[in-house]
Coordinates of C-alpha atoms and ligand atoms in Angstrom, one line a residue:
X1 CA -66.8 45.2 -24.3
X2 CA -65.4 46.6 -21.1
X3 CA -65.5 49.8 -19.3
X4 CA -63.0 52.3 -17.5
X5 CA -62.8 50.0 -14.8
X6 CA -61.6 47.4 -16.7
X7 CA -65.3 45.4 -16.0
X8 CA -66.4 43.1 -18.6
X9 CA -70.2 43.6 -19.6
X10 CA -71.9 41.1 -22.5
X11 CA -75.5 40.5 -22.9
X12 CA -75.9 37.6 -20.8
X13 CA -73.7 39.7 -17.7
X14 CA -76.5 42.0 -18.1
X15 CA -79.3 39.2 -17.6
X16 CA -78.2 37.9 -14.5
X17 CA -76.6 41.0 -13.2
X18 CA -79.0 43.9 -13.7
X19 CA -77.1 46.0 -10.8
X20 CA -74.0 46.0 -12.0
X21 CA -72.1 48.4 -9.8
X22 CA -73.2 46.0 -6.9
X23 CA -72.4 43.2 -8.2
X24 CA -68.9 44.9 -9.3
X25 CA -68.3 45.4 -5.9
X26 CA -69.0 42.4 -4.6
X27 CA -66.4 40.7 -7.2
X28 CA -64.1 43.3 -6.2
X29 CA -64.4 42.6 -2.7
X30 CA -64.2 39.0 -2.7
X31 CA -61.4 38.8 -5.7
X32 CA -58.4 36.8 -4.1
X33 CA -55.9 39.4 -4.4
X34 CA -55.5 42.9 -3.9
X35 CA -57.7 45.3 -5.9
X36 CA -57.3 48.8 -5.7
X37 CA -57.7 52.7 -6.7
X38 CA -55.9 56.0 -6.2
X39 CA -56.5 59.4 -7.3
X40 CA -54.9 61.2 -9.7
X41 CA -52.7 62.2 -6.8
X42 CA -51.7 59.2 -5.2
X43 CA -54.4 58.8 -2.3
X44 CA -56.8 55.8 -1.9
X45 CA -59.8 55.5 -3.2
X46 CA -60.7 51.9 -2.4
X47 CA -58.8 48.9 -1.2
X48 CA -60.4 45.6 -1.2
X49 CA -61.1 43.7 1.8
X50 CA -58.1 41.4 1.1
X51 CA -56.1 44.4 0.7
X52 CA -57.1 45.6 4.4
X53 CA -57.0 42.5 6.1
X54 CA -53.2 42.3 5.0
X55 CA -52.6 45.4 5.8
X56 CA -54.2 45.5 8.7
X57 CA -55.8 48.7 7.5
X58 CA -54.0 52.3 8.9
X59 CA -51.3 52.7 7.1
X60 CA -53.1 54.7 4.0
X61 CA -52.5 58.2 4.4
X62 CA -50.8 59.9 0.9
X63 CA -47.7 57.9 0.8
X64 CA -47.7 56.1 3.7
X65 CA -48.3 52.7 2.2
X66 CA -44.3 53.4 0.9
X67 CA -43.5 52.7 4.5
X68 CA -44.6 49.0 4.4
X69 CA -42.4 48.2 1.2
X70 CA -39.4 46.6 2.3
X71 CA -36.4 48.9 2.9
X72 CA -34.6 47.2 0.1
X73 CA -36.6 47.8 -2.3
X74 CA -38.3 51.4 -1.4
X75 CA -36.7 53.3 -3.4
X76 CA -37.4 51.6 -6.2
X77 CA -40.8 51.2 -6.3
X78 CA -41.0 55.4 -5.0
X79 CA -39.4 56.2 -8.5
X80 CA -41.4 53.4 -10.7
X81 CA -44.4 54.9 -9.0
X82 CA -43.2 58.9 -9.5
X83 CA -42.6 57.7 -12.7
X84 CA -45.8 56.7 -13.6
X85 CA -47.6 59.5 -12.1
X86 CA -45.3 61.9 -13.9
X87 CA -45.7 60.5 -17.3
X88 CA -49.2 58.4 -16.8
X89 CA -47.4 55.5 -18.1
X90 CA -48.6 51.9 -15.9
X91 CA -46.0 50.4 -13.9
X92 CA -45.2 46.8 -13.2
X93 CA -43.2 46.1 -10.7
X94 CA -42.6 43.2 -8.2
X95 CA -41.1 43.9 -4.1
X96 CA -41.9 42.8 -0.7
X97 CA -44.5 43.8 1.1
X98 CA -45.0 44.1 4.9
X99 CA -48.5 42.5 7.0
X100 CA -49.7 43.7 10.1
X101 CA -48.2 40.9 11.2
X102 CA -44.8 42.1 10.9
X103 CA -43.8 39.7 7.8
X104 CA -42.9 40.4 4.7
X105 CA -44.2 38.6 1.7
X106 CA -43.6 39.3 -2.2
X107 CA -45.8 40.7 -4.6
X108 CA -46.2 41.9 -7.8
X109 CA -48.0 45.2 -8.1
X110 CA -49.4 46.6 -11.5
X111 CA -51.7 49.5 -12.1
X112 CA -52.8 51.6 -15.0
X113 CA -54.3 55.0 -15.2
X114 CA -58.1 55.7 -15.8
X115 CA -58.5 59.1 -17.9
X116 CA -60.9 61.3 -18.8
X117 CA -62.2 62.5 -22.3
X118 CA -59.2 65.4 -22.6
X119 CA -57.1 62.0 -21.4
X120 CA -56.1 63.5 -18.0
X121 CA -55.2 61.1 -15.3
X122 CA -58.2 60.9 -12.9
X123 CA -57.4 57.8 -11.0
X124 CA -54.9 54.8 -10.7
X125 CA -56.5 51.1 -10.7
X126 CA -54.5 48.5 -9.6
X127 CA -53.5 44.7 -8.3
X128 CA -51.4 43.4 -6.3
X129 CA -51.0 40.1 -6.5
X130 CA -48.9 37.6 -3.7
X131 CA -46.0 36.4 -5.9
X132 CA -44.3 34.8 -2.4
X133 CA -44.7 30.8 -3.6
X134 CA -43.5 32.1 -6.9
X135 CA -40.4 33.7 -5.7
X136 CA -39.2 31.1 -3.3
X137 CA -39.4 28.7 -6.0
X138 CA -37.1 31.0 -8.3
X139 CA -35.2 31.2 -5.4
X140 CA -34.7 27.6 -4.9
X141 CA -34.2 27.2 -8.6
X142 CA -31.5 30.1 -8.8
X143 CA -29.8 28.2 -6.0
X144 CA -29.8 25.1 -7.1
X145 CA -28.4 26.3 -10.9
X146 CA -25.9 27.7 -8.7
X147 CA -24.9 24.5 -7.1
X148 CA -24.8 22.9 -9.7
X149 CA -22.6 25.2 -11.6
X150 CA -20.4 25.1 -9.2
X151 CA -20.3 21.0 -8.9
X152 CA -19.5 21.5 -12.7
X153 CA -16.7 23.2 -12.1
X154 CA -15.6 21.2 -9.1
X155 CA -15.8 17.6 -10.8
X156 CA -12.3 16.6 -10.9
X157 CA -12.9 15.9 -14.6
X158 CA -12.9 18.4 -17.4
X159 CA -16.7 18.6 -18.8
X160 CA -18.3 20.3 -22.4
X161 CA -21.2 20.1 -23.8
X162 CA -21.7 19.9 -27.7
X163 CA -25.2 20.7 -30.0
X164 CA -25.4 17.7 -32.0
X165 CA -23.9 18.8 -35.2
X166 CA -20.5 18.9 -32.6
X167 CA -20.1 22.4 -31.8
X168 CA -18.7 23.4 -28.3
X169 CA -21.5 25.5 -26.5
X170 CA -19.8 25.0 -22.9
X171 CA -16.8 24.0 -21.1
X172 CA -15.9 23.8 -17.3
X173 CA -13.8 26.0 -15.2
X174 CA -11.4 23.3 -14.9
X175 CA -11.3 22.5 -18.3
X176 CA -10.8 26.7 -19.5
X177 CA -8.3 26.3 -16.9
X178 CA -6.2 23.1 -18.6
X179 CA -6.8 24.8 -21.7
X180 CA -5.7 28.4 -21.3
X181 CA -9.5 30.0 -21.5
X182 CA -11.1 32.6 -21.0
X183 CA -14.1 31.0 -19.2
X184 CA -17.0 33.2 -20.3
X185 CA -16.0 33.3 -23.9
X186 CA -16.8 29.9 -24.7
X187 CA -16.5 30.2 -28.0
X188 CA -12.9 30.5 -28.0
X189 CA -13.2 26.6 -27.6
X190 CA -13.9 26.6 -31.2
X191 CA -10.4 28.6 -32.4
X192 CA -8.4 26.3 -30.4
X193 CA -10.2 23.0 -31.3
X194 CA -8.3 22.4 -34.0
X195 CA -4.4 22.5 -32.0
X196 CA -5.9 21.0 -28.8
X197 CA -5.1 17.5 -30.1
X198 CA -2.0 15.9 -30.3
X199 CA -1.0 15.4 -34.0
X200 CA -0.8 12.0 -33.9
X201 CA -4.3 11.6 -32.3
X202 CA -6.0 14.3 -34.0
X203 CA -7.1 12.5 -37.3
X204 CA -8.2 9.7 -35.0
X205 CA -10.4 12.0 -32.5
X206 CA -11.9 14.0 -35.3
X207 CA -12.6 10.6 -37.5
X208 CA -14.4 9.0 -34.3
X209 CA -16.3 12.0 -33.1
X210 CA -17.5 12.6 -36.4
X211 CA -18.7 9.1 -36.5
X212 CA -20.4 9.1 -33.1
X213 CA -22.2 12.2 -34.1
X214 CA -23.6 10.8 -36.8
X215 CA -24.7 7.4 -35.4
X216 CA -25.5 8.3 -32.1
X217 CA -23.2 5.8 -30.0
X218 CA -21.4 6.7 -27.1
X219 CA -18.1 8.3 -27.8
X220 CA -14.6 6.8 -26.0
X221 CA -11.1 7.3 -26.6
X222 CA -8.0 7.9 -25.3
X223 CA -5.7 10.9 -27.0
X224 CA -3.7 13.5 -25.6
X225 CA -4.5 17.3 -24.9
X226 CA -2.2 19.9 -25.2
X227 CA -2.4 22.0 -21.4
X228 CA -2.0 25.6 -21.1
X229 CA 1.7 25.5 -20.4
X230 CA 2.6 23.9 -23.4
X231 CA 2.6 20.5 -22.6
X232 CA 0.7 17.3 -24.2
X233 CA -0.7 14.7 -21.2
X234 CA -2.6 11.6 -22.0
X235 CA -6.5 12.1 -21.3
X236 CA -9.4 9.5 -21.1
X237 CA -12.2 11.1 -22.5
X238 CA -16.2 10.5 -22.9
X239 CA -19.2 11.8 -24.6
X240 CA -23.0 10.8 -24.6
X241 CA -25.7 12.1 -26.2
X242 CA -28.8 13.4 -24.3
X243 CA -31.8 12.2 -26.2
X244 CA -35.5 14.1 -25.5
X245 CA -39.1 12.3 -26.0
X246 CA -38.9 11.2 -29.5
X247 CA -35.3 10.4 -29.4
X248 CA -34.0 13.4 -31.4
X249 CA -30.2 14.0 -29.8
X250 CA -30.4 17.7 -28.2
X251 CA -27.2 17.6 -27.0
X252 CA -23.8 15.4 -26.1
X253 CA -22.5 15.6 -22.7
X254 CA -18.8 15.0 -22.6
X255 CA -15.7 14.6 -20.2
X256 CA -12.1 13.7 -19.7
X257 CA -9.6 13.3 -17.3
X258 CA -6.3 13.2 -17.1
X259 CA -4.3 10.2 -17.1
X260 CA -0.8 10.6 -17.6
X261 CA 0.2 9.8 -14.1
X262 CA -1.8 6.5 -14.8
X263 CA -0.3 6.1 -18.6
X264 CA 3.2 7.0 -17.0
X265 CA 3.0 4.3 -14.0
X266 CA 1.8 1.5 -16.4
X267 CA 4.2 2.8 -18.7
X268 CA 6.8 2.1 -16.0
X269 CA 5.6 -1.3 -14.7
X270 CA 5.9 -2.4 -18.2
X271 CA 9.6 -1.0 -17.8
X272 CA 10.3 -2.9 -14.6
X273 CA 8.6 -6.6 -15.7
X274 CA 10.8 -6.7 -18.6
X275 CA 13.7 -5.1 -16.7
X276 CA 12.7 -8.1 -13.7
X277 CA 12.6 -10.9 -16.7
X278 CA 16.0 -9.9 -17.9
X279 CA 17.0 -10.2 -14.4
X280 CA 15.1 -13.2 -13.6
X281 CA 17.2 -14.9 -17.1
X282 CA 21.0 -13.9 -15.2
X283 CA 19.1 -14.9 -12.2
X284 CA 19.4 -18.5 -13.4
X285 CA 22.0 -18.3 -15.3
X286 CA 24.1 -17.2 -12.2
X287 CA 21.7 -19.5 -10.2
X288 CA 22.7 -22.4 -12.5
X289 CA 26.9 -21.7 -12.1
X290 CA 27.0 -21.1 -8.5
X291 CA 25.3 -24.6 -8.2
X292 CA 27.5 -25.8 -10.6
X293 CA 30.4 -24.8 -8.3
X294 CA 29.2 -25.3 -4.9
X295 CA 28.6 -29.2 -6.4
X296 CA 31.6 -29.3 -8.6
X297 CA 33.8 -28.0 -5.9
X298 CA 34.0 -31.3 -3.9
X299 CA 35.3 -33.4 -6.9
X300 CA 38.0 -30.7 -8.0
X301 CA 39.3 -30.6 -4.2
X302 CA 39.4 -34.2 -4.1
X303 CA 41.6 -34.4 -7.9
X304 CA 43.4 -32.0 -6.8
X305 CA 44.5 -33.9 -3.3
X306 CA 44.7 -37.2 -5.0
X307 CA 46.9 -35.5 -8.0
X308 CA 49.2 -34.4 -5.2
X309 CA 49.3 -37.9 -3.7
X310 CA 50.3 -39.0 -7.0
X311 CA 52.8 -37.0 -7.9
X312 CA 54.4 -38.0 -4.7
X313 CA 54.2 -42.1 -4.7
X314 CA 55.7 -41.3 -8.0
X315 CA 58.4 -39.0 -7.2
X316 CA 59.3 -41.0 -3.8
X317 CA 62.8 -42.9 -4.3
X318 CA 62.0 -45.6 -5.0
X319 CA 58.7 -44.4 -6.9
X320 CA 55.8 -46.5 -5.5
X321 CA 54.0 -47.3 -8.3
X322 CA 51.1 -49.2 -7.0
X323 CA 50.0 -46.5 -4.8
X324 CA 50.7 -43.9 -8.0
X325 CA 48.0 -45.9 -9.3
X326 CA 45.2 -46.2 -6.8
X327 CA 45.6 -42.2 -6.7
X328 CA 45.1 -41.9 -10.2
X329 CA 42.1 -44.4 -10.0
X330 CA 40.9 -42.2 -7.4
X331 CA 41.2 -39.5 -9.7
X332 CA 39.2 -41.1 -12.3
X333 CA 36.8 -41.7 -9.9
X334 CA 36.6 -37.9 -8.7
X335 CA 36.2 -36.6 -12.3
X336 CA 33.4 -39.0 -13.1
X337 CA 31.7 -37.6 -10.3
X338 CA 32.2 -34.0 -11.5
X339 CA 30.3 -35.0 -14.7
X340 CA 27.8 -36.5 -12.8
X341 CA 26.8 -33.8 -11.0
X342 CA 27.0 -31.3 -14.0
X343 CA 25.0 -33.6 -16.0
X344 CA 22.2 -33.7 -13.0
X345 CA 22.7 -30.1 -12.2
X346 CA 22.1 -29.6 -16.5
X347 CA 19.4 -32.1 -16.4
X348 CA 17.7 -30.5 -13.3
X349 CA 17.7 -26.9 -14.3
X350 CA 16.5 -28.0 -17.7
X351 CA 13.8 -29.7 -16.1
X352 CA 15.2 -33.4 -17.7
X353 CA 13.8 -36.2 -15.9
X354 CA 16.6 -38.6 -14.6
X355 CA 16.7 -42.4 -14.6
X356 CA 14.5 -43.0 -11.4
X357 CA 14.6 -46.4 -9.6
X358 CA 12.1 -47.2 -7.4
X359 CA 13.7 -46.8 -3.5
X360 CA 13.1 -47.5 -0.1
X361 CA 13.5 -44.1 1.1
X362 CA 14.0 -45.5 5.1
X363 CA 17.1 -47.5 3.4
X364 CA 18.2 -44.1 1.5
X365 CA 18.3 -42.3 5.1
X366 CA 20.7 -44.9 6.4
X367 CA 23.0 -44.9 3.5
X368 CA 23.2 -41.2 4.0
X369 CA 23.9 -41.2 8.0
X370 CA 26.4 -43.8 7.0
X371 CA 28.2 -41.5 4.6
X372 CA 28.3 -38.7 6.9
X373 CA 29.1 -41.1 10.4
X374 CA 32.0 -38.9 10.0
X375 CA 30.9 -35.5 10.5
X376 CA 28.0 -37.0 13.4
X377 CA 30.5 -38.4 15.0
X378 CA 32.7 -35.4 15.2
X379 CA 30.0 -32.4 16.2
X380 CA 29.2 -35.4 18.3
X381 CA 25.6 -35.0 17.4
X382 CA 22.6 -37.7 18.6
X383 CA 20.7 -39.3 15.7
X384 CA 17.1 -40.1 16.7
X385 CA 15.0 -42.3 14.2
X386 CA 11.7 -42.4 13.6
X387 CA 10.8 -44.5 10.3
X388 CA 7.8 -46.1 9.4
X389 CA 8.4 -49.8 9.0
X390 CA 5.9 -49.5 6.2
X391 CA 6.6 -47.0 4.4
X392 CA 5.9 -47.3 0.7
X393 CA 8.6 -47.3 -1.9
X394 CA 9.2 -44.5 -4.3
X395 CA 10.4 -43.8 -7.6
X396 CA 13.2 -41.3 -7.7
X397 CA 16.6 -40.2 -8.7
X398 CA 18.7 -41.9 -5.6
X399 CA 21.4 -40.0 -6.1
X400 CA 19.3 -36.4 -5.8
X401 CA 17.9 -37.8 -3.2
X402 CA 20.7 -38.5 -0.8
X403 CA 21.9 -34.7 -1.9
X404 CA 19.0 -33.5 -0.1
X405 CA 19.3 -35.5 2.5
X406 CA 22.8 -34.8 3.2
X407 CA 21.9 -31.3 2.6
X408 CA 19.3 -31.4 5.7
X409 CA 21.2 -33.3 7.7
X410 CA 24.1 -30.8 7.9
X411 CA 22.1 -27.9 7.9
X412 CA 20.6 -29.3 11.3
X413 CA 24.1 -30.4 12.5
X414 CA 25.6 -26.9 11.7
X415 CA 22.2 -24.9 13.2
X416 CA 23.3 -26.7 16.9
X417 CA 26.4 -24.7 17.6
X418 CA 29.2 -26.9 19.8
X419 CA 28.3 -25.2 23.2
X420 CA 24.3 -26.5 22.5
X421 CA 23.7 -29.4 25.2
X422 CA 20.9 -30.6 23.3
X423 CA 22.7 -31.5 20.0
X424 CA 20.1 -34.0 18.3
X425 CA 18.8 -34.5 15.2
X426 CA 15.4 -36.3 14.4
X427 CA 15.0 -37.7 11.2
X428 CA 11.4 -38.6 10.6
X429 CA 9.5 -40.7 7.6
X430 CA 5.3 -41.4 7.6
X431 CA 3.0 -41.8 5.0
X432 CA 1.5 -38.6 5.3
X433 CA -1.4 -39.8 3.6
X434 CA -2.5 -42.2 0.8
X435 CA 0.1 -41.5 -2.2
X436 CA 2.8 -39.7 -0.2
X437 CA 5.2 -40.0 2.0
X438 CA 6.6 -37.4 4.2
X439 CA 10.3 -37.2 6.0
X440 CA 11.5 -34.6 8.2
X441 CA 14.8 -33.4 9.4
X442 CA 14.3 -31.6 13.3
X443 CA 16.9 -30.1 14.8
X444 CA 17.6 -28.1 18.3
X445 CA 19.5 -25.3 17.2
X446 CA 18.6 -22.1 17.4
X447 CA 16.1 -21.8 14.5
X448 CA 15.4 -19.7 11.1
X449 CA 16.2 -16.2 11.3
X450 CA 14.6 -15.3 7.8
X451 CA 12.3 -18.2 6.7
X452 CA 11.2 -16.3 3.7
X453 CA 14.3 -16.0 2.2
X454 CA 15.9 -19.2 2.8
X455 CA 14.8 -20.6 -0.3
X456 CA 16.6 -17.4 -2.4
X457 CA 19.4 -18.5 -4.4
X458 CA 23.0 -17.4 -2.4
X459 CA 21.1 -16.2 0.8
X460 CA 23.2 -17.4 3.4
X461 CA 24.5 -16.6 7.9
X462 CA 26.9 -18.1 7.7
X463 CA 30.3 -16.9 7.1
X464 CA 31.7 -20.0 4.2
X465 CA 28.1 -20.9 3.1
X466 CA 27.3 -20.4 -0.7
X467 CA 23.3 -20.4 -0.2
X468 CA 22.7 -22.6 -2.9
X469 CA 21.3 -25.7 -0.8
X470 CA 17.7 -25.5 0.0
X471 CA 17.3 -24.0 -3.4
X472 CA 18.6 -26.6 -5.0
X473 CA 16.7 -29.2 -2.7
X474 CA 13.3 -27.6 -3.1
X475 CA 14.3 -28.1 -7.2
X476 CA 15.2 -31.6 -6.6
X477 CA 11.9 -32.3 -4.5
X478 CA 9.3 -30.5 -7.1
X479 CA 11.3 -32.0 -10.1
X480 CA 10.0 -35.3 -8.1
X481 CA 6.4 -33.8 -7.9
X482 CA 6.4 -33.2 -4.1
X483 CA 6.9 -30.3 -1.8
X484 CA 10.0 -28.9 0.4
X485 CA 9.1 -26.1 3.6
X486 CA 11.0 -25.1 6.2
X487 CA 9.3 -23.8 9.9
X488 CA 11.0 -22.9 13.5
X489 CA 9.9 -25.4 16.3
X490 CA 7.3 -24.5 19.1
X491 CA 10.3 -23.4 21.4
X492 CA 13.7 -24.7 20.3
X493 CA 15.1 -25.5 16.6
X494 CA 13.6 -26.4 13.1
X495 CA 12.3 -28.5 10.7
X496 CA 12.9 -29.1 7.1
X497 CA 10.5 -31.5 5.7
X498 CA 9.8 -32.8 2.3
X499 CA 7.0 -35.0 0.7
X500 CA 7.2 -37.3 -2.2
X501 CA 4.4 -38.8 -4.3
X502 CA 4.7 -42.9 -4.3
X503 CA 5.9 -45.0 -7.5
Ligands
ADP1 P1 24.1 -22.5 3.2 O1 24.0 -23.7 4.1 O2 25.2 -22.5 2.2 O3 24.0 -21.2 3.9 P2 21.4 -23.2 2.5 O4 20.6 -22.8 1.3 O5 21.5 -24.6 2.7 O6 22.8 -22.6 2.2 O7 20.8 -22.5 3.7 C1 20.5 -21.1 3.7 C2 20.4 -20.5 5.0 O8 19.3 -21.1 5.7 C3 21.5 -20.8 6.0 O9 22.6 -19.9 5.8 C4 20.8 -20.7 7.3 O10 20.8 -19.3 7.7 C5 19.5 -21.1 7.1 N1 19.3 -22.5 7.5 C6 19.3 -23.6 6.8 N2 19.0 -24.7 7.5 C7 18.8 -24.3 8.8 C8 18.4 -24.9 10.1 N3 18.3 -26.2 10.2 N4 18.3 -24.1 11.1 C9 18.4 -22.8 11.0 N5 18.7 -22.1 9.9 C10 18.9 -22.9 8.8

């Protein structure tokens, strides 16, 4: 039961409150929240003390109170409010509202008309309640859907959202852009679903997405997309499902990105290894001739001296037989060598172990300076020695051996150009440490230009050199288990050294 006011009145209301007007009152004045009452033609009747103390009372006249409604929204709440008095009907209506303190705070004013028996508007009673908390937290929430809309749209990825029986309810900016859409009208997504995919992927997409939707697991393929211009690129794409409470799937979450550029690169790596195999295969096939000739070579211009020397003993008058012969022993001699060295060169590149004898290496190092006394002599080089008396014999190819050796040895000799005072070579042997020896060729000359590429196959400075020695010694040393490197000196020259493991 309530009267005009609005005032509820039961039995037990009556008990404790016989004066009822009073006790209205005080509940009026004490209500949190603005109470009050116009006439029929818009002047107060009563304001509550809340009411005043915000206001800061004054401000009452007919119509005044307009003036502390904030600019913004005055003319709105004037014609809601002519409105109302015009046709009687409430109004409901929410705008800011200024204190005495100068401030303006939000509120939400609602009133109704009181009428009398013939139903003629006598009065207007009214709330006005402060909605400023309220609205600051809509505010807070509009901006932040904002933000977030927009993040959506700047992910670098392309993002949708499905209901769980798979239908497209939202796309991305980016995404209506890659696909040609109209952004608002989502539901285009659905037309175009089915030519999106690539032919060859569609069956594959559709088959797994179907599957995913049904079972719940996490959805992840790779397919390609057809773009707005016409073209098909290569996307990664993603989709989970967002589960509430109980676990029922509300919604999948998906997104892709494009990675053609990545599909295209690998793509072209793959390219390039095999193209680099291929290359690597005539690598060592041309790796295995040149070495064939730069070894060969010294046989071939040896027959072909001592076939020349032949020829003549045997063409001098009178032919001289005997010599005839020694040359063609010589030549015999030559040509076995030639197939020796093939054989070694076939045998090394095929990674053939050769019949190893077990060497002094110090002895091997003489042998070689003896065979090349020679060419020492001649750049009128100084040999210094450093062997270990004890150094360990080792088990190696002697011949393959020496070819390193000589190798080093007139690498260092042809590093110290004629005009270099210094002109020595030190030839070193240790046991570097238990199992190995070590040997070292040092020279004074003027040092690696290009360490790093000394060990490529034909890199050569100088102007008749074929580039095919260190490689071949390094091959020669690792076929023996050890290790060949090559460094400049502190100030002058370099140093080759080797290691070998011991019989
Ligand atoms: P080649 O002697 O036919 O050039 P190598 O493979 O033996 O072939 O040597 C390759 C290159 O390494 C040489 O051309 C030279 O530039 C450099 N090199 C080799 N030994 C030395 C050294 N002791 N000092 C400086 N440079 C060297």
């Amino acid at each position: 039961m309530s009267n005009d006011n609005g005032l509820t009145k039961d039995a037990s209301f009556r008990e404790i409150a016989p004066d009822c007007a009073e006790l209205a009152l005080d509940l009026l004045e004490n209500i949190p929240g603005h109470v009050w009452s116009m006439d029929s033609a818009g002047r107060f009747i009563y304001r509550n003390r809340s009411m005043d103390a915000y206001f800061g009372g004054g401000l009452f006249d007919h119509g005044a109170w307009l003036e502390c409604v904030h600019s913004d929204d005055r003319r709105y709440v004037a014609n809601s409010w002519q409105q109302s008095m015009e046709t009687g009907e409430p109004f409901d209506n929410a705008h800011r509202l200024r204190g005495f303190d100068g401030e303006f705070r939000w509120f939400r004013a609602s009133g109704r008309p009181s009428r009398d028996a013939r139903a003629r508007v006598t009065a207007w009673h009214g709330q006005t309640i402060d909605i400023e908390h309220q609205k600051k937290a809509e505010e807070n929430l509009r901006a932040r859907s904002v933000e977030l809309s927009l993040l959506v749209d700047m992910v670098p990825s392309n993002l949708w959202r499905l209901t769980p029986d798979g239908t497209t309810t939202l796309v991305n900016r980016r995404m209506a852009d890659y696909l040609g859409l109209d952004l608002p009208n989502v539901s285009d997504i659905a037309s175009v679903m089915d030519t999106i995919f690539h032919p060859d992927d569609a069956d594959a997409v559709y088959a797994e997405l179907t599957r995913c939707l049904a079972t719940g697991e996490r959805f992840s393929m790779r397919y390609r997309l057809l773009r707005a211009d016409g073209v098909y690129r290569w996307m990664s794409g993603r989709a989970e499902p967002l589960r509430d409470q109980d676990g029922t799937i509300v919604q999948w979450f998906g997104l892709c990105h494009d990675i053609e550029d990545q599909v295209q690169t690998t793509a072209a790596l793959r390219r390039s290894a095999e193209k680099l195999a291929r290359a690597t295969q005539a690598a060592n096939l041309s790796q295995l001739s040149a070495s064939i000739a730069h070894e060969v070579n010294q046989p071939l211009a040896a027959i072909a001296t001592d076939t020349d020397a032949c020829l003549r003993w045997l063409s001098a008058d009178p032919p001289n037989v005997e010599r005839g012969k020694l040359a063609a022993r010589r030549i015999t001699q030559d040509v076995v060598a030639a197939t020796e060295v093939i054989s070694r060169i076939r045998a090394l590149f095929q990674h053939e172990p050769q019949a190893r004898t077990v060497e002094d290496v110090n002895r091997l190092i003489h042998e070689v300076l003896d065979l090349m006394s020679d060419e020492i002599v001649a750049t009128t080089t100084r040999i210094d020695m450093d062997l270990d008396v004890h150094l360990p014999p080792v088990s190696l190819d002697r011949v393959q051996v020496q070819q390193v050796l000589v190798n080093l040895i007139r690498n260092g000799i042809q590093a110290m150009d004629a005009t270099n005072p210094l002109r020595s070579l030190k030839i070193m042997s240790s046991s570097e440490r238990p199992g190995t020896i070590r040997i070292s060729v040092e020279d004074a000359g003027n040092g690696f230009k290009d360490p790093e590429r000394v060990f490529e196959p034909f890199f050569t400075t100088k102007s008749n050199g074929m580039g095919m020695g260190l490689p071949i010694c390094r091959s020669i040393v690792e076929a023996h288990g050890g290790r060949l490197w090559v460094a400049n000196n502190g100030t002058i020259g370099a140093t080759v050294a080797f290691t070998l493991p011991v019989a």
